[in-house]
Tab-separated table of C-alpha atoms in Angstrom:
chain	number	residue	atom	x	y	z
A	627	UNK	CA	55.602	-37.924	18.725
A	628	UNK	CA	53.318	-38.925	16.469
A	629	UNK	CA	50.825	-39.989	19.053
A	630	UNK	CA	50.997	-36.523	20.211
A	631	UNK	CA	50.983	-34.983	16.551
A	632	UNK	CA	47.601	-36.848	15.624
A	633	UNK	CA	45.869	-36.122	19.167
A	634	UNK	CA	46.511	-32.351	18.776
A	635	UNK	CA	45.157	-32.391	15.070
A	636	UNK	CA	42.096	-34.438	16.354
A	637	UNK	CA	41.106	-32.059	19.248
A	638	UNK	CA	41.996	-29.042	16.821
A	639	UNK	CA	39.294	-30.227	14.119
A	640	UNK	CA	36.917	-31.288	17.380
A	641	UNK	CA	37.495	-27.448	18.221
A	642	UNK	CA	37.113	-25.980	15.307
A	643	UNK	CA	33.908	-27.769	14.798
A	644	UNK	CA	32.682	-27.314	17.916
A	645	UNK	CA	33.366	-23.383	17.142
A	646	UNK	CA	31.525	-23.951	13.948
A	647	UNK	CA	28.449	-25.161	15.571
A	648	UNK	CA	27.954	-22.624	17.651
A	649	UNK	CA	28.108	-19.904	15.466
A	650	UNK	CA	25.858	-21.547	12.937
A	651	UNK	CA	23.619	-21.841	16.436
A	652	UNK	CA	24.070	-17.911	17.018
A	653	UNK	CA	23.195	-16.789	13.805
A	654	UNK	CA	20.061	-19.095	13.893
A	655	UNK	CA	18.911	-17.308	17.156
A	656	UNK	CA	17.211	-13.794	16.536
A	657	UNK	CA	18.211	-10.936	18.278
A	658	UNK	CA	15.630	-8.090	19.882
A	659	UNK	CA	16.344	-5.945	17.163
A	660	UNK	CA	15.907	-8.471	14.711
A	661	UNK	CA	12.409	-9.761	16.553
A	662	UNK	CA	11.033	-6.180	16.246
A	663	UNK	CA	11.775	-5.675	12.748
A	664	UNK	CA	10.310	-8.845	11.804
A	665	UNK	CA	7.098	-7.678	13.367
A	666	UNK	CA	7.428	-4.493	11.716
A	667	UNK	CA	7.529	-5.975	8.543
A	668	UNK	CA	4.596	-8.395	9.254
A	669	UNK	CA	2.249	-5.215	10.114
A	670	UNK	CA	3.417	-3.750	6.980
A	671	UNK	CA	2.549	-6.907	4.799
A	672	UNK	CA	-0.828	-7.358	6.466
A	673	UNK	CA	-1.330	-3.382	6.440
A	674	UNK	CA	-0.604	-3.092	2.396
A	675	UNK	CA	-3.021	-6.450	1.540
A	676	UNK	CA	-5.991	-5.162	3.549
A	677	UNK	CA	-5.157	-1.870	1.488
A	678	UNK	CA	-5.193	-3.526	-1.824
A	679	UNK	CA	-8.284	-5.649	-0.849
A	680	UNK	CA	-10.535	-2.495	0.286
A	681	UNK	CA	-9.333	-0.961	-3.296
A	682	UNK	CA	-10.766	-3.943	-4.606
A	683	UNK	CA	-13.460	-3.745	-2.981
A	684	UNK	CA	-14.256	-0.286	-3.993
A	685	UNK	CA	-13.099	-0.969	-7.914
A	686	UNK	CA	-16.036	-4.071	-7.503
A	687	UNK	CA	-18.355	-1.247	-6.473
A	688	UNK	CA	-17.865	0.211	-10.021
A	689	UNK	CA	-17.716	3.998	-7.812
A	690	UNK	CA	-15.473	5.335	-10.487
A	691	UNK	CA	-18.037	4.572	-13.315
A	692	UNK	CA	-21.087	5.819	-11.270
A	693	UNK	CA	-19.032	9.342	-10.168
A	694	UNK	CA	-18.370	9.595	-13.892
A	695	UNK	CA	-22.013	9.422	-14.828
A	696	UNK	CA	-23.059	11.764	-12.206
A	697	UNK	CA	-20.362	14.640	-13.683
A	698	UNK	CA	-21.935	14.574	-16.303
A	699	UNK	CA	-25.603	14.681	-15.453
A	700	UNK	CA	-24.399	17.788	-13.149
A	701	UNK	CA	-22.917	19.375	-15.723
A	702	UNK	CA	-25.455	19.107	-17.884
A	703	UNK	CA	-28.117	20.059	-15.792
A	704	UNK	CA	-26.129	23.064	-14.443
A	705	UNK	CA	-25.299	23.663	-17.968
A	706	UNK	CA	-28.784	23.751	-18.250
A	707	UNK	CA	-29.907	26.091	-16.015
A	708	UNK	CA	-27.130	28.194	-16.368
A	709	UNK	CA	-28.500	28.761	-19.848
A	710	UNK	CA	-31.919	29.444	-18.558
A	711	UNK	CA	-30.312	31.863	-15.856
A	712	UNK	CA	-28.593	33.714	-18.549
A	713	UNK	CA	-31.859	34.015	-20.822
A	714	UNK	CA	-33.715	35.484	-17.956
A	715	UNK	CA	-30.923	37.841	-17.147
A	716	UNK	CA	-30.357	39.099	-20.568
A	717	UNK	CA	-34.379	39.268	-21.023
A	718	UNK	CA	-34.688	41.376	-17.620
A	719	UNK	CA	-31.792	44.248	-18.643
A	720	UNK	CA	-32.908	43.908	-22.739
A	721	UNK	CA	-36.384	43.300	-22.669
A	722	UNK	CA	-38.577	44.956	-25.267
A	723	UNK	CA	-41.224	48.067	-23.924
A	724	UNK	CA	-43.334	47.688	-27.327
């Protein structure tokens, strides 16, 4: 009885092991869906670093600094002419006949 008592306990841990093992195996395989989101993922990494690397890029190209200084050379040259324009206007209806 004994005998019998110690062989079922053995091949009831060998099972349960055995179980064990292959769900630690399963859960190591990827499924489809998990394959697919992976690679989603991976295009999303690579997709958001070549973004921040052409921002880069462009900040190295100081853009932000030379759109800055040509605002305000347009508007002070249109500032400027736009004075002119308004001299010439006011000088054409209020010009002096003397």
């Amino acid at each position: 009885m004994n005998k019998l008592l110690a062989i079922t306990v053995l091949v009831a841990f060998l099972a349960l092991g055995a179980e064990s093992f292959r769900v630690l195996r399963e859960a190591e395989e990827k499924g489809t869906v998990a394959t697919v989101i992976d690679t989603l993922k991976g295009y999303y990494d690579k997709s958001i670093d070549t973004a921040s690397s052409y921002v880069d890029t462009i900040k190295s190209y100081k853009l932000e600094e030379k759109a800055k200084n040509l605002y305000e050379e347009t508007v002070s040259a249109v500032t400027t002419y736009s004075g002119i324009f308004g001299d010439q206007v006011y000088h054409l209806f209020y010009s002096d006949s003397h």
